Amino acid sequence: MKKTVEKHLTLREKILETIRDAIATGVLKPGEKVAEPELAERFGISRTPIREAFRQLESEGYLTVIPRKGAVVVSFSSKEIEEFYAIKSILEGYAAHCACKHLSEKEIDKLAAINEKLRKLAEEGDIKHFFRVHNDFHELFRKAADNAKLDELISSLVSKFQLLRYASISKPGRMKASVQEHVKIIEAFRSRNSELAEQLVRKSADYGGRVLMEGGATAVPLSRNERLAAAQLDI
């Protein structure tokens, strides 16, 4: 029984990865239908595990399942992108502000280790693994904020917009820029500068949205006040 379940889960993950990759790379385009029969034939399985995968991908913001019509790739307007990143910016910024008071030196060292791994993945151009490890970085300081409701809100929000976040991090140069942003954020945590940590995290989230709407690959530009605060931390 255990082997059957493991096999099913493995197959389900393969289906999920196949569709995610096809959407992320543009093989499947916004508004395009994802056909159950083709996937069933490709994997040599019934449609049940495919429908389960569709439900999972719908919860992650990759697909919209329309009754009697099937699943289609989601499309987002500029307004929806702007709204998502605006909310993400506020919530994650506040999480960073709170985390400054609670992060242990060991946890900050772990953030630095995660960011070093991200640096290597960025150099290798490994977007898929970068995305997963990038999530670990943000989850660590969110948990350290010690606010369960806040963490629940952010987790619920970002889980529904995985496609947008993946698309943003996939833009040329964005992975390396993200690593640079993290270096500044880590230093703000080390210095227990909660206001700067909040500003940097908010700026990073805002820029993630601008990258999608306008394009671009440079690091997040700091305001004059942020540059002055950063100068005091030598970052």
PDB file of C-alpha atoms in Angstrom, residues 2-213:
ATOM      1  CA  LYS A   2       2.826   2.360   0.955  1.00  0.00           C
ATOM      2  CA  LYS A   3       4.614   1.755  -2.351  1.00  0.00           C
ATOM      3  CA  THR A   4       1.394   2.446  -4.253  1.00  0.00           C
ATOM      4  CA  VAL A   5       0.930   5.763  -2.451  1.00  0.00           C
ATOM      5  CA  GLU A   6       4.577   6.750  -3.012  1.00  0.00           C
ATOM      6  CA  LYS A   7       4.297   5.865  -6.687  1.00  0.00           C
ATOM      7  CA  HIS A   8       1.123   7.929  -6.970  1.00  0.00           C
ATOM      8  CA  LEU A   9       2.721  10.916  -5.275  1.00  0.00           C
ATOM      9  CA  THR A  10       5.793  10.664  -7.482  1.00  0.00           C
ATOM     10  CA  LEU A  11       3.635  10.565 -10.599  1.00  0.00           C
ATOM     11  CA  ARG A  12       1.563  13.489  -9.335  1.00  0.00           C
ATOM     12  CA  GLU A  13       4.723  15.505  -8.778  1.00  0.00           C
ATOM     13  CA  LYS A  14       5.882  14.719 -12.317  1.00  0.00           C
ATOM     14  CA  ILE A  15       2.586  15.995 -13.688  1.00  0.00           C
ATOM     15  CA  LEU A  16       2.827  19.139 -11.543  1.00  0.00           C
ATOM     16  CA  GLU A  17       6.406  19.826 -12.625  1.00  0.00           C
ATOM     17  CA  THR A  18       5.597  19.225 -16.289  1.00  0.00           C
ATOM     18  CA  ILE A  19       2.732  21.736 -16.285  1.00  0.00           C
ATOM     19  CA  ARG A  20       4.550  24.283 -14.102  1.00  0.00           C
ATOM     20  CA  ASP A  21       7.589  24.198 -16.392  1.00  0.00           C
ATOM     21  CA  ALA A  22       5.461  24.468 -19.535  1.00  0.00           C
ATOM     22  CA  ILE A  23       3.694  27.541 -18.156  1.00  0.00           C
ATOM     23  CA  ALA A  24       6.823  29.159 -16.726  1.00  0.00           C
ATOM     24  CA  THR A  25       8.764  28.739 -19.982  1.00  0.00           C
ATOM     25  CA  GLY A  26       5.899  29.955 -22.156  1.00  0.00           C
ATOM     26  CA  VAL A  27       5.191  26.632 -23.861  1.00  0.00           C
ATOM     27  CA  LEU A  28       1.692  26.999 -22.423  1.00  0.00           C
ATOM     28  CA  LYS A  29       0.561  30.602 -22.755  1.00  0.00           C
ATOM     29  CA  PRO A  30      -1.950  32.666 -20.722  1.00  0.00           C
ATOM     30  CA  GLY A  31      -5.515  31.700 -21.616  1.00  0.00           C
ATOM     31  CA  GLU A  32      -4.433  28.450 -23.283  1.00  0.00           C
ATOM     32  CA  LYS A  33      -6.299  25.262 -22.394  1.00  0.00           C
ATOM     33  CA  VAL A  34      -4.420  22.429 -20.685  1.00  0.00           C
ATOM     34  CA  ALA A  35      -5.889  19.254 -22.131  1.00  0.00           C
ATOM     35  CA  GLU A  36      -6.535  16.278 -19.842  1.00  0.00           C
ATOM     36  CA  PRO A  37      -6.584  13.682 -22.675  1.00  0.00           C
ATOM     37  CA  GLU A  38      -3.119  14.659 -23.905  1.00  0.00           C
ATOM     38  CA  LEU A  39      -1.639  14.451 -20.417  1.00  0.00           C
ATOM     39  CA  ALA A  40      -3.388  11.151 -19.713  1.00  0.00           C
ATOM     40  CA  GLU A  41      -1.923   9.709 -22.902  1.00  0.00           C
ATOM     41  CA  ARG A  42       1.541  11.147 -22.191  1.00  0.00           C
ATOM     42  CA  PHE A  43       1.756   9.622 -18.706  1.00  0.00           C
ATOM     43  CA  GLY A  44      -0.297   6.519 -19.490  1.00  0.00           C
ATOM     44  CA  ILE A  45      -2.695   7.114 -16.608  1.00  0.00           C
ATOM     45  CA  SER A  46      -6.319   7.883 -15.855  1.00  0.00           C
ATOM     46  CA  ARG A  47      -7.557  11.453 -15.591  1.00  0.00           C
ATOM     47  CA  THR A  48      -8.041  11.323 -11.802  1.00  0.00           C
ATOM     48  CA  PRO A  49      -4.438  12.164 -10.783  1.00  0.00           C
ATOM     49  CA  ILE A  50      -4.382  14.823 -13.508  1.00  0.00           C
ATOM     50  CA  ARG A  51      -7.477  16.478 -12.063  1.00  0.00           C
ATOM     51  CA  GLU A  52      -5.862  16.364  -8.617  1.00  0.00           C
ATOM     52  CA  ALA A  53      -2.795  18.079 -10.072  1.00  0.00           C
ATOM     53  CA  PHE A  54      -5.027  20.696 -11.707  1.00  0.00           C
ATOM     54  CA  ARG A  55      -6.583  21.516  -8.316  1.00  0.00           C
ATOM     55  CA  GLN A  56      -3.130  21.929  -6.795  1.00  0.00           C
ATOM     56  CA  LEU A  57      -1.973  24.160  -9.654  1.00  0.00           C
ATOM     57  CA  GLU A  58      -5.141  26.223  -9.359  1.00  0.00           C
ATOM     58  CA  SER A  59      -4.384  26.843  -5.663  1.00  0.00           C
ATOM     59  CA  GLU A  60      -0.869  27.974  -6.681  1.00  0.00           C
ATOM     60  CA  GLY A  61      -2.193  30.441  -9.256  1.00  0.00           C
ATOM     61  CA  TYR A  62      -1.026  28.614 -12.375  1.00  0.00           C
ATOM     62  CA  LEU A  63      -4.392  27.430 -13.691  1.00  0.00           C
ATOM     63  CA  THR A  64      -8.065  28.310 -13.590  1.00  0.00           C
ATOM     64  CA  VAL A  65     -10.405  25.324 -13.694  1.00  0.00           C
ATOM     65  CA  ILE A  66     -13.653  26.185 -15.467  1.00  0.00           C
ATOM     66  CA  PRO A  67     -16.614  23.774 -14.998  1.00  0.00           C
ATOM     67  CA  ARG A  68     -17.375  21.764 -18.154  1.00  0.00           C
ATOM     68  CA  LYS A  69     -14.558  23.520 -19.999  1.00  0.00           C
ATOM     69  CA  GLY A  70     -11.447  22.315 -18.220  1.00  0.00           C
ATOM     70  CA  ALA A  71      -8.249  24.028 -17.093  1.00  0.00           C
ATOM     71  CA  VAL A  72      -6.721  27.107 -18.684  1.00  0.00           C
ATOM     72  CA  VAL A  73      -3.485  28.942 -17.919  1.00  0.00           C
ATOM     73  CA  VAL A  74      -4.115  32.041 -15.824  1.00  0.00           C
ATOM     74  CA  SER A  75      -3.448  35.525 -17.114  1.00  0.00           C
ATOM     75  CA  PHE A  76      -2.870  38.571 -14.917  1.00  0.00           C
ATOM     76  CA  SER A  77      -3.545  42.204 -15.708  1.00  0.00           C
ATOM     77  CA  SER A  78      -1.055  44.925 -14.785  1.00  0.00           C
ATOM     78  CA  LYS A  79      -3.493  46.030 -12.074  1.00  0.00           C
ATOM     79  CA  GLU A  80      -3.563  42.544 -10.530  1.00  0.00           C
ATOM     80  CA  ILE A  81       0.241  42.357 -10.569  1.00  0.00           C
ATOM     81  CA  GLU A  82       0.493  45.783  -8.967  1.00  0.00           C
ATOM     82  CA  GLU A  83      -2.061  44.911  -6.281  1.00  0.00           C
ATOM     83  CA  PHE A  84      -0.385  41.611  -5.382  1.00  0.00           C
ATOM     84  CA  TYR A  85       3.078  43.114  -4.988  1.00  0.00           C
ATOM     85  CA  ALA A  86       1.745  46.117  -3.083  1.00  0.00           C
ATOM     86  CA  ILE A  87       0.126  43.849  -0.484  1.00  0.00           C
ATOM     87  CA  LYS A  88       3.127  41.522  -0.390  1.00  0.00           C
ATOM     88  CA  SER A  89       5.404  44.508   0.127  1.00  0.00           C
ATOM     89  CA  ILE A  90       3.459  45.777   3.150  1.00  0.00           C
ATOM     90  CA  LEU A  91       3.049  42.391   4.830  1.00  0.00           C
ATOM     91  CA  GLU A  92       6.598  41.120   4.277  1.00  0.00           C
ATOM     92  CA  GLY A  93       8.051  44.489   5.215  1.00  0.00           C
ATOM     93  CA  TYR A  94       6.227  44.357   8.535  1.00  0.00           C
ATOM     94  CA  ALA A  95       7.405  40.764   9.036  1.00  0.00           C
ATOM     95  CA  ALA A  96      11.010  41.912   8.524  1.00  0.00           C
ATOM     96  CA  HIS A  97      10.483  44.767  10.995  1.00  0.00           C
ATOM     97  CA  CYS A  98       9.236  42.324  13.644  1.00  0.00           C
ATOM     98  CA  ALA A  99      11.876  39.714  12.839  1.00  0.00           C
ATOM     99  CA  CYS A 100      14.659  42.190  13.664  1.00  0.00           C
ATOM    100  CA  LYS A 101      13.750  41.911  17.337  1.00  0.00           C
ATOM    101  CA  HIS A 102      13.608  38.122  17.413  1.00  0.00           C
ATOM    102  CA  LEU A 103      16.187  36.739  14.962  1.00  0.00           C
ATOM    103  CA  SER A 104      19.052  34.980  16.737  1.00  0.00           C
ATOM    104  CA  GLU A 105      22.612  35.298  15.443  1.00  0.00           C
ATOM    105  CA  LYS A 106      22.389  31.646  14.437  1.00  0.00           C
ATOM    106  CA  GLU A 107      19.293  32.348  12.349  1.00  0.00           C
ATOM    107  CA  ILE A 108      20.948  35.351  10.710  1.00  0.00           C
ATOM    108  CA  ASP A 109      23.950  33.160   9.897  1.00  0.00           C
ATOM    109  CA  LYS A 110      21.517  30.686   8.348  1.00  0.00           C
ATOM    110  CA  LEU A 111      20.029  33.466   6.207  1.00  0.00           C
ATOM    111  CA  ALA A 112      23.555  34.282   5.018  1.00  0.00           C
ATOM    112  CA  ALA A 113      24.195  30.597   4.218  1.00  0.00           C
ATOM    113  CA  ILE A 114      20.938  30.381   2.270  1.00  0.00           C
ATOM    114  CA  ASN A 115      21.874  33.508   0.349  1.00  0.00           C
ATOM    115  CA  GLU A 116      25.271  32.064  -0.502  1.00  0.00           C
ATOM    116  CA  LYS A 117      23.506  29.025  -1.935  1.00  0.00           C
ATOM    117  CA  LEU A 118      21.280  31.391  -3.907  1.00  0.00           C
ATOM    118  CA  ARG A 119      24.370  33.140  -5.250  1.00  0.00           C
ATOM    119  CA  LYS A 120      25.704  29.856  -6.631  1.00  0.00           C
ATOM    120  CA  LEU A 121      22.344  28.914  -8.129  1.00  0.00           C
ATOM    121  CA  ALA A 122      22.118  32.352  -9.774  1.00  0.00           C
ATOM    122  CA  GLU A 123      25.563  31.861 -11.314  1.00  0.00           C
ATOM    123  CA  GLU A 124      24.450  28.458 -12.617  1.00  0.00           C
ATOM    124  CA  GLY A 125      21.203  29.917 -13.952  1.00  0.00           C
ATOM    125  CA  ASP A 126      19.180  27.292 -12.066  1.00  0.00           C
ATOM    126  CA  ILE A 127      15.856  29.136 -11.802  1.00  0.00           C
ATOM    127  CA  LYS A 128      13.810  26.211 -10.492  1.00  0.00           C
ATOM    128  CA  HIS A 129      16.032  25.499  -7.479  1.00  0.00           C
ATOM    129  CA  PHE A 130      16.695  29.201  -6.920  1.00  0.00           C
ATOM    130  CA  PHE A 131      12.951  29.775  -6.580  1.00  0.00           C
ATOM    131  CA  ARG A 132      12.623  27.049  -3.940  1.00  0.00           C
ATOM    132  CA  VAL A 133      15.617  28.193  -1.895  1.00  0.00           C
ATOM    133  CA  HIS A 134      14.494  31.824  -2.251  1.00  0.00           C
ATOM    134  CA  ASN A 135      11.248  30.798  -0.564  1.00  0.00           C
ATOM    135  CA  ASP A 136      13.286  29.326   2.324  1.00  0.00           C
ATOM    136  CA  PHE A 137      15.031  32.682   2.847  1.00  0.00           C
ATOM    137  CA  HIS A 138      11.774  34.600   3.175  1.00  0.00           C
ATOM    138  CA  GLU A 139      10.069  31.904   5.229  1.00  0.00           C
ATOM    139  CA  LEU A 140      12.875  31.965   7.805  1.00  0.00           C
ATOM    140  CA  PHE A 141      12.527  35.636   8.697  1.00  0.00           C
ATOM    141  CA  ARG A 142       8.728  35.449   8.442  1.00  0.00           C
ATOM    142  CA  LYS A 143       8.697  32.707  11.084  1.00  0.00           C
ATOM    143  CA  ALA A 144      11.127  34.715  13.218  1.00  0.00           C
ATOM    144  CA  ALA A 145       8.642  37.601  13.278  1.00  0.00           C
ATOM    145  CA  ASP A 146       6.730  35.505  15.828  1.00  0.00           C
ATOM    146  CA  ASN A 147       3.318  36.492  14.481  1.00  0.00           C
ATOM    147  CA  ALA A 148       1.335  33.431  13.437  1.00  0.00           C
ATOM    148  CA  LYS A 149      -1.522  35.383  11.851  1.00  0.00           C
ATOM    149  CA  LEU A 150       0.883  37.487   9.798  1.00  0.00           C
ATOM    150  CA  ASP A 151       2.712  34.391   8.604  1.00  0.00           C
ATOM    151  CA  GLU A 152      -0.608  32.763   7.706  1.00  0.00           C
ATOM    152  CA  LEU A 153      -1.681  35.809   5.689  1.00  0.00           C
ATOM    153  CA  ILE A 154       1.592  36.000   3.751  1.00  0.00           C
ATOM    154  CA  SER A 155       1.720  32.246   3.102  1.00  0.00           C
ATOM    155  CA  SER A 156      -1.853  32.258   1.822  1.00  0.00           C
ATOM    156  CA  LEU A 157      -1.169  35.254  -0.412  1.00  0.00           C
ATOM    157  CA  VAL A 158       2.077  34.080  -2.004  1.00  0.00           C
ATOM    158  CA  SER A 159       0.786  30.535  -2.533  1.00  0.00           C
ATOM    159  CA  LYS A 160      -1.907  31.891  -4.866  1.00  0.00           C
ATOM    160  CA  PHE A 161       0.547  33.876  -6.978  1.00  0.00           C
ATOM    161  CA  GLN A 162       3.382  31.396  -7.487  1.00  0.00           C
ATOM    162  CA  LEU A 163       3.362  31.955 -11.230  1.00  0.00           C
ATOM    163  CA  LEU A 164       3.890  35.712 -10.881  1.00  0.00           C
ATOM    164  CA  ARG A 165       6.756  35.232  -8.448  1.00  0.00           C
ATOM    165  CA  TYR A 166       8.394  32.603 -10.634  1.00  0.00           C
ATOM    166  CA  ALA A 167       8.009  34.803 -13.706  1.00  0.00           C
ATOM    167  CA  SER A 168       9.598  37.729 -11.876  1.00  0.00           C
ATOM    168  CA  ILE A 169      12.608  35.779 -10.638  1.00  0.00           C
ATOM    169  CA  SER A 170      13.050  34.326 -14.156  1.00  0.00           C
ATOM    170  CA  LYS A 171      13.725  37.734 -15.714  1.00  0.00           C
ATOM    171  CA  PRO A 172      17.341  38.171 -16.930  1.00  0.00           C
ATOM    172  CA  GLY A 173      19.596  39.312 -14.095  1.00  0.00           C
ATOM    173  CA  ARG A 174      16.828  39.173 -11.492  1.00  0.00           C
ATOM    174  CA  MET A 175      18.323  36.262  -9.532  1.00  0.00           C
ATOM    175  CA  LYS A 176      21.661  38.026  -9.060  1.00  0.00           C
ATOM    176  CA  ALA A 177      19.903  41.274  -8.151  1.00  0.00           C
ATOM    177  CA  SER A 178      17.858  39.382  -5.554  1.00  0.00           C
ATOM    178  CA  VAL A 179      21.039  38.033  -3.947  1.00  0.00           C
ATOM    179  CA  GLN A 180      22.400  41.595  -3.696  1.00  0.00           C
ATOM    180  CA  GLU A 181      19.175  42.742  -2.072  1.00  0.00           C
ATOM    181  CA  HIS A 182      19.396  39.912   0.462  1.00  0.00           C
ATOM    182  CA  VAL A 183      22.919  40.967   1.461  1.00  0.00           C
ATOM    183  CA  LYS A 184      21.580  44.400   2.443  1.00  0.00           C
ATOM    184  CA  ILE A 185      18.634  42.869   4.283  1.00  0.00           C
ATOM    185  CA  ILE A 186      20.890  40.504   6.257  1.00  0.00           C
ATOM    186  CA  GLU A 187      23.133  43.387   7.325  1.00  0.00           C
ATOM    187  CA  ALA A 188      20.090  45.329   8.483  1.00  0.00           C
ATOM    188  CA  PHE A 189      19.060  42.301  10.567  1.00  0.00           C
ATOM    189  CA  ARG A 190      22.569  42.035  12.071  1.00  0.00           C
ATOM    190  CA  SER A 191      22.494  45.697  13.029  1.00  0.00           C
ATOM    191  CA  ARG A 192      18.987  45.305  14.482  1.00  0.00           C
ATOM    192  CA  ASN A 193      17.835  48.172  12.279  1.00  0.00           C
ATOM    193  CA  SER A 194      14.185  47.235  11.983  1.00  0.00           C
ATOM    194  CA  GLU A 195      13.188  50.312   9.964  1.00  0.00           C
ATOM    195  CA  LEU A 196      15.850  49.722   7.331  1.00  0.00           C
ATOM    196  CA  ALA A 197      15.057  45.991   7.179  1.00  0.00           C
ATOM    197  CA  GLU A 198      11.413  46.849   6.527  1.00  0.00           C
ATOM    198  CA  GLN A 199      12.313  49.420   3.865  1.00  0.00           C
ATOM    199  CA  LEU A 200      14.643  47.026   2.056  1.00  0.00           C
ATOM    200  CA  VAL A 201      12.189  44.122   2.055  1.00  0.00           C
ATOM    201  CA  ARG A 202       9.384  46.383   0.848  1.00  0.00           C
ATOM    202  CA  LYS A 203      11.604  47.836  -1.860  1.00  0.00           C
ATOM    203  CA  SER A 204      12.586  44.348  -3.012  1.00  0.00           C
ATOM    204  CA  ALA A 205       8.949  43.232  -3.245  1.00  0.00           C
ATOM    205  CA  ASP A 206       7.939  46.415  -5.080  1.00  0.00           C
ATOM    206  CA  TYR A 207      10.715  45.892  -7.578  1.00  0.00           C
ATOM    207  CA  GLY A 208       9.610  42.301  -8.187  1.00  0.00           C
ATOM    208  CA  GLY A 209       6.351  43.693  -9.535  1.00  0.00           C
ATOM    209  CA  ARG A 210       8.027  46.408 -11.607  1.00  0.00           C
ATOM    210  CA  VAL A 211      10.266  43.816 -13.246  1.00  0.00           C
ATOM    211  CA  LEU A 212       7.178  42.026 -14.528  1.00  0.00           C
ATOM    212  CA  MET A 213       5.403  45.153 -15.730  1.00  0.00           C
TER     213      MET A 213
END
